[in-house]
Short mmCIF file of C-alpha atoms and ligand atoms in Angstrom, two decimals:
data_model
loop_
_atom_site.label_atom_id
_atom_site.label_comp_id
_atom_site.label_asym_id
_atom_site.label_seq_id
_atom_site.Cartn_x
_atom_site.Cartn_y
_atom_site.Cartn_z
CA MET A 1 103.36 -54.64 75.21
CA ALA A 2 102.82 -58.17 73.84
CA SER A 3 100.18 -60.28 75.50
CA TYR A 4 100.29 -64.06 75.96
CA ASP A 5 98.32 -66.84 77.62
CA VAL A 6 101.58 -68.27 78.98
CA ILE A 7 105.13 -67.04 79.34
CA ILE A 8 107.69 -69.62 80.39
CA ILE A 9 111.03 -68.52 81.80
CA GLY A 10 113.74 -70.98 80.74
CA SER A 11 113.97 -73.26 77.71
CA GLY A 12 115.42 -76.42 79.28
CA PRO A 13 113.55 -79.74 79.09
CA GLY A 14 110.98 -78.40 81.54
CA GLY A 15 110.41 -75.10 79.73
CA TYR A 16 110.57 -76.15 76.09
CA VAL A 17 108.39 -79.25 76.53
CA CYS A 18 105.87 -77.20 78.49
CA ALA A 19 105.84 -74.55 75.73
CA ILE A 20 105.22 -77.09 72.97
CA ARG A 21 102.37 -78.74 74.90
CA CYS A 22 100.85 -75.31 75.77
CA ALA A 23 100.92 -74.34 72.09
CA GLN A 24 99.46 -77.71 71.05
CA LEU A 25 96.62 -77.12 73.52
CA GLY A 26 95.83 -73.76 71.87
CA LEU A 27 97.53 -71.37 74.30
CA LYS A 28 99.45 -68.35 72.97
CA THR A 29 102.92 -69.09 74.28
CA ALA A 30 106.30 -67.41 74.64
CA VAL A 31 109.57 -68.62 76.18
CA VAL A 32 112.20 -66.35 77.71
CA GLU A 33 115.74 -67.66 77.37
CA GLY A 34 118.93 -65.78 78.22
CA ARG A 35 121.33 -68.33 76.74
CA GLU A 36 122.42 -68.02 73.09
CA THR A 37 120.74 -71.32 72.26
CA LEU A 38 117.58 -73.11 73.40
CA GLY A 39 117.51 -76.37 75.38
CA GLY A 40 118.81 -75.32 78.80
CA THR A 41 121.43 -77.12 80.83
CA CYS A 42 120.41 -80.49 79.43
CA LEU A 43 121.05 -79.84 75.76
CA ASN A 44 123.89 -77.33 76.10
CA VAL A 45 126.03 -78.43 79.03
CA GLY A 46 124.35 -81.49 80.55
CA CYS A 47 122.68 -84.68 79.36
CA ILE A 48 123.42 -84.44 75.65
CA PRO A 49 127.10 -83.34 75.55
CA SER A 50 128.02 -85.73 78.37
CA LYS A 51 126.39 -88.63 76.52
CA ALA A 52 128.26 -87.72 73.33
CA LEU A 53 131.59 -87.95 75.20
CA LEU A 54 130.48 -91.14 76.98
CA HIS A 55 129.62 -92.67 73.60
CA ALA A 56 132.90 -91.67 71.93
CA SER A 57 135.03 -92.84 74.86
CA HIS A 58 133.08 -96.11 75.06
CA MET A 59 133.79 -96.74 71.37
CA LEU A 60 137.50 -96.31 72.15
CA HIS A 61 137.20 -98.76 75.04
CA GLU A 62 135.50 -101.33 72.76
CA ALA A 63 138.20 -100.92 70.12
CA GLU A 64 140.99 -101.29 72.68
CA HIS A 65 139.51 -104.18 74.66
CA ASN A 66 137.05 -106.17 72.55
CA PHE A 67 137.69 -105.72 68.82
CA ALA A 68 140.64 -108.14 68.61
CA LYS A 69 138.64 -110.82 70.49
CA MET A 70 136.02 -110.71 67.73
CA GLY A 71 138.62 -110.99 64.99
CA LEU A 72 138.71 -107.28 64.22
CA LYS A 73 142.44 -106.69 64.00
CA GLY A 74 144.37 -103.48 63.38
CA LYS A 75 145.72 -100.49 65.21
CA SER A 76 143.40 -99.18 67.94
CA PRO A 77 142.20 -95.63 67.29
CA SER A 78 143.99 -92.79 69.08
CA VAL A 79 142.24 -89.81 70.64
CA ASP A 80 141.88 -86.61 68.62
CA TRP A 81 140.43 -84.52 71.44
CA LYS A 82 139.77 -81.48 69.27
CA GLN A 83 137.70 -83.60 66.90
CA MET A 84 135.89 -85.27 69.80
CA LEU A 85 134.89 -81.83 71.10
CA ALA A 86 133.82 -80.82 67.58
CA TYR A 87 131.62 -83.93 67.40
CA LYS A 88 130.12 -83.03 70.78
CA HIS A 89 129.45 -79.44 69.60
CA ASP A 90 127.82 -80.74 66.45
CA VAL A 91 125.51 -82.99 68.51
CA ILE A 92 124.59 -80.02 70.75
CA GLY A 93 123.91 -77.84 67.68
CA GLN A 94 121.66 -80.43 66.06
CA ASN A 95 119.62 -80.72 69.26
CA THR A 96 119.32 -77.02 70.09
CA LYS A 97 118.43 -76.14 66.47
CA GLY A 98 115.83 -78.89 66.65
CA ILE A 99 114.11 -77.04 69.50
CA GLU A 100 114.23 -73.80 67.52
CA PHE A 101 112.52 -75.61 64.64
CA LEU A 102 109.84 -77.00 66.99
CA PHE A 103 109.23 -73.50 68.39
CA LYS A 104 108.66 -72.13 64.89
CA LYS A 105 106.46 -75.08 63.95
CA ASN A 106 104.30 -74.53 67.03
CA LYS A 107 104.30 -70.71 66.72
CA ILE A 108 106.06 -70.19 70.06
CA ASP A 109 107.82 -66.84 70.45
CA TRP A 110 111.38 -66.88 71.82
CA LEU A 111 111.85 -63.72 73.89
CA LYS A 112 115.65 -63.45 73.91
CA GLY A 113 117.23 -62.22 77.13
CA TRP A 114 117.04 -62.68 80.89
CA GLY A 115 113.57 -62.41 82.34
CA SER A 116 112.19 -61.21 85.67
CA ILE A 117 108.71 -61.05 87.16
CA PRO A 118 107.95 -57.53 88.43
CA GLU A 119 104.41 -58.64 89.35
CA ALA A 120 102.04 -61.55 88.69
CA GLY A 121 100.88 -61.32 85.07
CA ARG A 122 103.98 -59.48 83.84
CA VAL A 123 107.43 -60.59 82.63
CA LYS A 124 110.21 -58.15 81.95
CA VAL A 125 112.88 -59.03 79.37
CA GLY A 126 115.47 -56.27 78.90
CA ASP A 127 113.52 -53.05 78.41
CA ASP A 128 110.34 -54.81 77.29
CA THR A 129 107.50 -55.89 79.53
CA HIS A 130 105.09 -58.59 78.38
CA GLU A 131 101.70 -59.60 79.72
CA ALA A 132 100.78 -63.20 80.51
CA LYS A 133 97.75 -64.84 82.12
CA SER A 134 100.10 -67.46 83.55
CA ILE A 135 103.85 -67.45 84.13
CA ILE A 136 105.88 -70.63 84.49
CA ILE A 137 109.33 -70.55 86.04
CA ALA A 138 111.55 -73.23 84.51
CA SER A 139 114.87 -71.58 85.33
CA GLY A 140 116.69 -74.81 86.18
CA SER A 141 119.77 -75.24 88.33
CA GLU A 142 123.49 -74.56 88.59
CA SER A 143 126.44 -76.49 90.01
CA SER A 144 127.07 -76.07 93.71
CA SER A 145 130.51 -76.10 95.31
CA LEU A 146 132.01 -76.62 98.75
CA PRO A 147 133.33 -74.04 101.19
CA GLY A 148 137.06 -73.60 100.55
CA VAL A 149 136.76 -74.68 96.93
CA GLU A 150 136.84 -71.96 94.32
CA ILE A 151 135.84 -72.82 90.77
CA ASP A 152 137.89 -71.27 87.94
CA GLU A 153 136.54 -73.59 85.18
CA LYS A 154 140.15 -74.19 84.10
CA VAL A 155 141.90 -76.26 86.75
CA VAL A 156 139.05 -76.51 89.26
CA VAL A 157 135.97 -77.15 87.15
CA THR A 158 132.27 -77.97 87.34
CA SER A 159 130.71 -80.37 84.86
CA THR A 160 130.48 -77.43 82.42
CA GLY A 161 134.26 -76.94 82.44
CA ALA A 162 134.82 -80.70 82.36
CA LEU A 163 132.92 -80.89 79.07
CA GLU A 164 135.27 -78.37 77.50
CA LEU A 165 138.80 -79.06 78.82
CA PRO A 166 141.58 -77.91 76.46
CA LYS A 167 143.18 -81.36 76.66
CA VAL A 168 142.71 -84.74 78.31
CA PRO A 169 144.35 -84.35 81.74
CA LYS A 170 146.94 -86.88 82.97
CA THR A 171 145.36 -86.85 86.42
CA MET A 172 141.88 -85.87 87.54
CA VAL A 173 140.33 -85.77 91.01
CA VAL A 174 136.55 -85.91 91.06
CA ILE A 175 134.97 -84.60 94.26
CA GLY A 176 131.66 -86.41 94.73
CA ALA A 177 130.68 -89.94 93.67
CA GLY A 178 127.24 -89.00 92.31
CA VAL A 179 125.92 -89.51 88.81
CA ILE A 180 127.65 -86.55 87.13
CA GLY A 181 131.02 -87.22 88.82
CA LEU A 182 131.03 -90.89 87.86
CA GLU A 183 129.90 -90.26 84.27
CA MET A 184 132.54 -87.60 83.63
CA GLY A 185 135.14 -89.59 85.59
CA SER A 186 134.41 -92.58 83.33
CA VAL A 187 134.87 -90.49 80.19
CA TYR A 188 138.32 -89.31 81.24
CA ALA A 189 139.39 -92.68 82.66
CA ARG A 190 138.61 -94.29 79.29
CA LEU A 191 140.53 -91.55 77.49
CA GLY A 192 143.60 -92.30 79.60
CA SER A 193 143.40 -89.98 82.65
CA GLU A 194 144.23 -91.36 86.06
CA VAL A 195 140.96 -90.65 87.88
CA THR A 196 140.48 -90.59 91.66
CA VAL A 197 137.02 -90.04 93.12
CA VAL A 198 136.89 -88.51 96.60
CA GLU A 199 133.57 -89.08 98.37
CA TYR A 200 132.34 -87.89 101.78
CA LEU A 201 130.04 -90.86 102.36
CA ASP A 202 131.02 -94.53 102.59
CA ALA A 203 129.06 -95.53 99.49
CA ILE A 204 128.86 -94.15 95.96
CA THR A 205 125.64 -92.89 94.28
CA PRO A 206 123.71 -91.94 97.42
CA GLY A 207 120.10 -93.12 97.56
CA MET A 208 120.64 -96.12 95.28
CA ASP A 209 120.02 -99.72 96.28
CA GLY A 210 122.94 -100.82 98.51
CA GLU A 211 123.74 -103.96 96.52
CA VAL A 212 123.92 -101.92 93.32
CA GLN A 213 126.18 -99.34 94.98
CA LYS A 214 128.68 -102.05 96.01
CA ASN A 215 128.68 -103.89 92.68
CA PHE A 216 128.86 -100.72 90.66
CA GLN A 217 131.85 -99.45 92.64
CA LYS A 218 133.62 -102.80 92.14
CA ILE A 219 133.07 -102.56 88.39
CA LEU A 220 134.37 -98.98 88.26
CA LYS A 221 137.44 -99.98 90.29
CA LYS A 222 138.12 -102.78 87.82
CA GLN A 223 137.99 -100.15 85.08
CA GLY A 224 140.83 -98.31 86.83
CA ILE A 225 138.96 -95.58 88.73
CA LYS A 226 140.34 -95.11 92.25
CA PHE A 227 138.15 -94.18 95.21
CA VAL A 228 138.83 -92.41 98.50
CA MET A 229 135.70 -92.96 100.59
CA GLY A 230 134.64 -91.24 103.82
CA ALA A 231 136.76 -88.22 102.95
CA ALA A 232 135.78 -84.65 103.78
CA VAL A 233 137.40 -82.22 101.35
CA GLN A 234 138.69 -79.20 103.28
CA SER A 235 139.99 -77.05 100.46
CA VAL A 236 141.49 -77.06 96.99
CA ASP A 237 144.66 -75.07 96.25
CA ALA A 238 144.63 -74.13 92.60
CA LEU A 239 147.91 -73.33 90.87
CA LYS A 240 148.16 -72.36 87.19
CA THR A 241 148.09 -75.82 85.71
CA LYS A 242 147.64 -78.05 88.75
CA ALA A 243 145.67 -78.28 91.96
CA LYS A 244 145.97 -79.86 95.38
CA VAL A 245 142.94 -81.37 97.04
CA ASN A 246 143.18 -81.31 100.84
CA TYR A 247 140.91 -83.74 102.65
CA LYS A 248 140.41 -85.35 106.05
CA LEU A 249 139.45 -88.99 106.47
CA ARG A 250 136.31 -89.03 108.58
CA LYS A 251 137.21 -92.25 110.40
CA ASP A 252 140.40 -90.88 112.06
CA ASP A 253 140.53 -87.17 111.16
CA THR A 254 143.89 -87.63 109.45
CA GLU A 255 144.80 -85.04 106.81
CA HIS A 256 145.77 -86.01 103.26
CA GLN A 257 146.47 -84.41 99.90
CA LEU A 258 145.97 -85.39 96.29
CA ASP A 259 147.56 -83.66 93.29
CA ALA A 260 145.71 -83.38 90.02
CA ASP A 261 145.89 -81.59 86.69
CA VAL A 262 142.15 -81.03 86.90
CA VAL A 263 139.73 -81.18 89.84
CA LEU A 264 136.08 -81.77 88.95
CA VAL A 265 133.72 -80.55 91.65
CA ALA A 266 130.61 -82.74 91.31
CA THR A 267 129.00 -82.20 94.68
CA GLY A 268 125.51 -81.55 93.40
CA ARG A 269 123.38 -78.82 91.92
CA LYS A 270 121.15 -76.09 93.35
CA PRO A 271 118.13 -74.28 91.91
CA TYR A 272 118.95 -71.23 89.79
CA VAL A 273 116.54 -68.38 90.52
CA ASP A 274 118.86 -65.35 90.34
CA GLY A 275 117.41 -62.17 88.92
CA LEU A 276 113.82 -63.42 88.72
CA GLY A 277 112.69 -61.07 91.51
CA LEU A 278 111.07 -63.87 93.51
CA ASP A 279 111.76 -62.16 96.85
CA SER A 280 109.86 -58.99 96.06
CA LEU A 281 107.15 -61.02 94.34
CA GLY A 282 106.69 -62.95 97.60
CA VAL A 283 107.29 -66.46 96.23
CA GLU A 284 107.80 -68.94 99.08
CA MET A 285 110.95 -71.05 98.99
CA THR A 286 112.01 -74.24 100.78
CA LYS A 287 114.98 -74.26 103.16
CA ARG A 288 117.05 -75.75 100.34
CA GLY A 289 116.36 -72.81 98.04
CA GLN A 290 113.76 -74.56 95.87
CA ILE A 291 110.55 -72.83 94.78
CA LYS A 292 107.60 -74.19 96.77
CA THR A 293 104.68 -75.40 94.67
CA ASP A 294 101.29 -77.00 95.31
CA ASP A 295 99.83 -80.13 93.65
CA HIS A 296 99.26 -78.14 90.46
CA TRP A 297 102.79 -76.67 90.38
CA GLN A 298 101.43 -73.24 91.38
CA THR A 299 103.71 -71.21 93.63
CA SER A 300 102.49 -69.20 96.61
CA VAL A 301 101.71 -66.41 94.10
CA LYS A 302 98.55 -67.01 92.08
CA GLY A 303 99.17 -67.38 88.36
CA VAL A 304 102.89 -68.08 88.83
CA TYR A 305 103.93 -71.74 88.42
CA ALA A 306 107.28 -73.51 88.67
CA ILE A 307 108.67 -76.80 87.34
CA GLY A 308 111.89 -78.77 86.86
CA ASP A 309 115.17 -78.40 88.72
CA ALA A 310 113.97 -75.14 90.31
CA ILE A 311 111.45 -77.02 92.48
CA GLU A 312 111.61 -80.07 94.75
CA GLY A 313 112.23 -83.62 93.49
CA PRO A 314 114.94 -85.35 91.52
CA MET A 315 116.96 -83.06 89.25
CA LEU A 316 116.33 -84.99 86.06
CA ALA A 317 115.43 -83.85 82.58
CA HIS A 318 112.52 -86.27 82.19
CA LYS A 319 111.04 -85.22 85.55
CA ALA A 320 111.16 -81.60 84.33
CA GLU A 321 109.57 -82.63 81.02
CA ASP A 322 106.74 -84.49 82.71
CA GLU A 323 106.03 -81.52 84.95
CA GLY A 324 106.11 -79.28 81.88
CA MET A 325 103.48 -81.36 80.11
CA ALA A 326 101.36 -81.67 83.26
CA VAL A 327 101.30 -77.95 84.03
CA ALA A 328 100.38 -77.22 80.40
CA CYS A 329 97.38 -79.52 80.83
CA VAL A 330 96.41 -77.72 84.06
CA LEU A 331 96.53 -74.33 82.29
CA ALA A 332 94.40 -75.69 79.44
CA GLY A 333 91.78 -76.85 81.94
CA GLN A 334 92.74 -80.53 81.78
CA HIS A 335 94.15 -82.83 84.46
CA GLY A 336 97.90 -82.67 84.83
CA HIS A 337 99.53 -85.66 86.45
CA VAL A 338 103.06 -86.81 87.34
CA ASN A 339 103.61 -90.15 89.08
CA TYR A 340 106.61 -89.33 91.26
CA ASN A 341 106.85 -92.99 92.35
CA VAL A 342 107.79 -94.09 88.87
CA ILE A 343 110.61 -91.81 87.77
CA PRO A 344 113.57 -93.81 86.49
CA GLY A 345 117.16 -92.77 87.17
CA VAL A 346 120.00 -93.75 84.87
CA ILE A 347 123.79 -93.55 85.02
CA TYR A 348 125.22 -93.72 81.52
CA THR A 349 128.53 -95.35 82.35
CA HIS A 350 129.40 -98.71 80.87
CA PRO A 351 127.76 -100.85 82.05
CA GLU A 352 124.79 -98.55 82.58
CA VAL A 353 122.98 -98.41 85.91
CA ALA A 354 119.24 -97.81 86.12
CA ASN A 355 116.68 -97.79 88.88
CA VAL A 356 113.03 -97.09 89.55
CA GLY A 357 110.89 -97.17 92.67
CA GLU A 358 111.82 -98.63 96.03
CA THR A 359 115.23 -99.93 97.13
CA GLU A 360 115.74 -102.78 99.58
CA GLU A 361 116.79 -100.16 102.14
CA SER A 362 113.67 -98.02 101.66
CA LEU A 363 111.42 -101.09 101.95
CA LYS A 364 113.16 -102.16 105.16
CA ASP A 365 112.76 -98.65 106.56
CA GLN A 366 109.02 -98.86 105.85
CA GLY A 367 108.85 -102.33 107.42
CA ARG A 368 107.35 -103.76 104.22
CA ALA A 369 107.57 -107.46 103.38
CA TYR A 370 109.13 -107.94 99.95
CA LYS A 371 110.80 -110.54 97.78
CA VAL A 372 113.78 -110.20 95.47
CA GLY A 373 114.09 -111.66 91.98
CA LYS A 374 117.58 -111.40 90.57
CA PHE A 375 119.19 -112.49 87.32
CA SER A 376 122.79 -112.08 86.19
CA PHE A 377 123.62 -110.94 82.66
CA MET A 378 126.11 -113.85 82.59
CA GLY A 379 123.06 -116.04 81.95
CA ASN A 380 121.91 -113.92 79.00
CA GLY A 381 123.09 -115.17 75.61
CA ARG A 382 123.05 -111.78 73.89
CA ALA A 383 125.05 -110.15 76.70
CA LYS A 384 127.66 -112.90 76.54
CA ALA A 385 128.03 -112.49 72.77
CA ASN A 386 128.55 -108.74 73.23
CA PHE A 387 131.08 -108.91 76.11
CA ALA A 388 128.39 -107.38 78.32
CA GLY A 389 127.84 -110.10 80.93
CA GLU A 390 128.68 -107.84 83.87
CA GLY A 391 125.80 -106.89 86.17
CA PHE A 392 122.28 -108.04 86.95
CA VAL A 393 118.59 -107.21 86.98
CA LYS A 394 116.97 -107.09 90.40
CA ILE A 395 113.22 -106.77 90.84
CA LEU A 396 111.63 -106.05 94.20
CA ALA A 397 108.03 -107.21 94.58
CA ASP A 398 105.50 -107.21 97.40
CA LYS A 399 105.76 -110.51 99.27
CA GLU A 400 102.00 -110.99 99.47
CA THR A 401 100.58 -109.44 96.32
CA ASP A 402 103.61 -109.89 94.00
CA ARG A 403 103.12 -106.26 92.84
CA ILE A 404 106.38 -104.76 91.51
CA LEU A 405 107.72 -102.12 93.90
CA GLY A 406 111.07 -101.29 92.37
CA ALA A 407 113.83 -102.45 90.07
CA HIS A 408 117.58 -102.02 89.81
CA ILE A 409 119.72 -102.88 86.84
CA ILE A 410 123.46 -102.83 86.22
CA GLY A 411 124.19 -103.97 82.72
CA PRO A 412 124.02 -103.34 78.99
CA MET A 413 121.31 -100.86 77.94
CA ALA A 414 120.06 -100.71 81.54
CA GLY A 415 118.71 -97.20 80.84
CA ASP A 416 116.43 -98.61 78.16
CA LEU A 417 115.57 -101.91 79.86
CA ILE A 418 114.25 -100.12 82.95
CA HIS A 419 111.28 -98.76 81.00
CA GLU A 420 109.41 -102.03 80.63
CA ILE A 421 109.45 -102.20 84.41
CA CYS A 422 108.30 -98.56 84.62
CA VAL A 423 105.34 -99.37 82.35
CA ALA A 424 104.58 -102.48 84.40
CA MET A 425 104.62 -100.37 87.58
CA GLU A 426 102.35 -97.71 86.02
CA PHE A 427 99.84 -100.48 85.32
CA GLY A 428 100.19 -101.92 88.83
CA ALA A 429 101.59 -105.15 87.36
CA SER A 430 102.83 -108.12 89.38
CA ALA A 431 106.20 -109.77 88.79
CA GLU A 432 104.22 -112.69 87.37
CA ASP A 433 102.63 -110.41 84.74
CA LEU A 434 106.12 -109.54 83.55
CA ALA A 435 107.28 -113.15 83.77
CA LEU A 436 104.35 -114.35 81.62
CA THR A 437 105.05 -111.78 78.90
CA CYS A 438 106.84 -113.31 75.93
CA HIS A 439 110.25 -111.65 75.42
CA ALA A 440 112.09 -111.94 72.10
CA HIS A 441 115.26 -114.02 72.00
CA PRO A 442 118.08 -113.16 72.05
CA THR A 443 117.64 -109.78 73.75
CA TYR A 444 118.98 -108.13 76.89
CA SER A 445 115.37 -107.73 78.01
CA GLU A 446 115.15 -111.48 78.56
CA ALA A 447 117.20 -110.76 81.69
CA VAL A 448 114.32 -108.60 82.95
CA ARG A 449 111.89 -111.45 82.39
CA GLU A 450 114.23 -113.88 84.14
CA ALA A 451 114.44 -111.56 87.17
CA ALA A 452 110.62 -111.48 87.18
CA LEU A 453 110.59 -115.30 87.00
CA ALA A 454 113.03 -115.30 89.93
CA CYS A 455 110.32 -113.60 92.01
CA GLY A 456 108.20 -116.73 91.48
CA ASP A 457 109.21 -120.30 90.66
CA GLY A 458 112.69 -119.33 89.57
CA PRO A 459 114.60 -118.25 86.47
CA ILE A 460 115.41 -120.69 83.67
CA HIS A 461 118.99 -119.79 82.76
CA SER A 462 120.77 -119.75 86.11
C1 LIG B 1 126.68 -82.76 83.21
C2 LIG B 1 125.22 -83.05 83.41
C3 LIG B 1 124.69 -84.21 82.91
C4 LIG B 1 123.33 -84.48 83.09
N1 LIG B 1 122.84 -85.63 82.58
C5 LIG B 1 121.53 -85.91 82.72
C6 LIG B 1 120.97 -87.08 82.16
O1 LIG B 1 121.67 -87.87 81.53
N2 LIG B 1 119.64 -87.32 82.34
C7 LIG B 1 118.85 -86.47 83.04
O2 LIG B 1 117.66 -86.73 83.19
N3 LIG B 1 119.35 -85.33 83.58
C8 LIG B 1 120.66 -85.04 83.43
N4 LIG B 1 121.15 -83.87 83.94
C9 LIG B 1 120.23 -82.98 84.66
C10 LIG B 1 119.38 -82.17 83.65
O3 LIG B 1 120.23 -81.43 82.83
C11 LIG B 1 118.43 -81.26 84.41
O4 LIG B 1 117.66 -82.01 85.31
C12 LIG B 1 117.50 -80.54 83.44
O5 LIG B 1 118.22 -79.79 82.50
C13 LIG B 1 116.53 -79.64 84.20
O6 LIG B 1 115.70 -79.01 83.29
P1 LIG B 1 115.03 -77.59 83.59
O7 LIG B 1 114.16 -77.33 82.42
O8 LIG B 1 114.46 -77.59 84.93
O9 LIG B 1 116.24 -76.54 83.62
P2 LIG B 1 117.53 -76.27 82.74
O10 LIG B 1 117.78 -77.32 81.75
O11 LIG B 1 118.60 -75.94 83.69
O12 LIG B 1 117.15 -74.98 81.90
C14 LIG B 1 116.89 -73.75 82.50
C15 LIG B 1 117.11 -72.66 81.47
O13 LIG B 1 116.55 -71.46 82.00
C16 LIG B 1 117.35 -70.38 81.60
N5 LIG B 1 117.10 -69.29 82.54
C17 LIG B 1 117.27 -69.30 83.90
N6 LIG B 1 116.89 -68.14 84.44
C18 LIG B 1 116.47 -67.37 83.41
C19 LIG B 1 115.97 -66.06 83.34
N7 LIG B 1 115.80 -65.31 84.41
N8 LIG B 1 115.66 -65.56 82.10
C20 LIG B 1 115.85 -66.31 80.97
N9 LIG B 1 116.31 -67.58 81.01
C21 LIG B 1 116.61 -68.10 82.20
C22 LIG B 1 118.75 -70.92 81.67
O14 LIG B 1 119.62 -70.16 80.85
C23 LIG B 1 118.54 -72.34 81.17
O15 LIG B 1 118.80 -72.43 79.79
C24 LIG B 1 122.50 -83.56 83.77
C25 LIG B 1 123.04 -82.37 84.26
C26 LIG B 1 124.37 -82.11 84.08
C27 LIG B 1 124.93 -80.82 84.59
#
């Protein structure tokens, strides 16, 4: 029986980052992973492969729509889907092998197989049982579906199937207008599929700032994506190579149907805790099937911790990573900390959408007085040069103190731009602090400064 300071179950961004930090802090560490490769959902069937396809399809869009305008003439590229999938596989391989290298470098053992916890202090993998002073569950999540909708990963697919379709479908229905549905819908729309998004609510991307939701939907519509809003999907009839989506409009209960070559079910994800033995171990769960943890990510069972998608909070890779690093610090006797108020969210469509902190709606709900500083990318020289003038930066600041409370960006590189606002928020900065910081010209980030200026005496370029 091997003995460790820490055994982590799951090698996604939560698990592998936690393992590396544990090892760096001098703890003898092992990771249990049942998948063939390390990296979890994120590297194998999530963040990384989806971004590879978003990148490739965006390049096609640029070639088709913007090259000629810049004097780059010639035949637009055509889609070699097999090669695009090979490129995606190569990107996955480089990333997952990178984690394997980091494990070796940090002397972390990979215990291959599916793990369970027969009792605190013990992890079973296949026929072997290992001892650990602390156990961390980082088992992640899986796609959830709807009643009446059966997934076959061929015609009716989750995001995993959508990343691996045998060909680009002529028609695709996406059920759910959340991040994953809109990213994958964008990929296929750019590659030529006719994409219709069916959403239960009246707005896309639930939880986002209302103004961003409306503008973002307008932009996606302009790109050719169709939307059926306020629609409750009743069932999906899957035939061999086609499917029928049956839905009711909530406003009048009328029944409708949509045909599609592929139906992508993107209605959310749920924690994956199968086979861990949490019931018999006595680990308390929330009503939504998440593992309950305290302020130090310890579950109701002493010595057993949990992080990432398996617990409460946004299901995001960087949230899992931060929890991984924090819990490693706790186990090494240091202070582990995650600021849940400053966790950015990004949608990697084009333009990108990014947000952090409060929305106008959440501030109104709290009855807080706030001001809005907004700046359009149309006033940003770099964005204009790059055909990227769509969208805006919006900063929300406290009306009295000017402290930044939240930010919302639609526009080029929004997912990168958001971080200067995250740093500002971490330091408790005011909008004026941001506005007084010199920003290089010409950069997209000047739009962030202009939005900060708009919280005070006004922006320059609008
Ligand atoms: C299509 C898609 C795109 C996404 N894009 C983004 C994005 O752009 N940005 C972002 O922040 N997030 C994104 N996400 C979400 C992100 O992937 C997750 O938030 C993140 O992977 C969660 O990390 P985790 O470590 O908690 O779990 P996971 O990454 O899910 O990893 C858990 C691992 O644990 C293993 N495991 C589970 N149980 C056991 C067991 N009993 N024994 C052994 N191994 C086990 C699993 O095999 C898995 O490899 C995306 C998700 C999807 C599906």
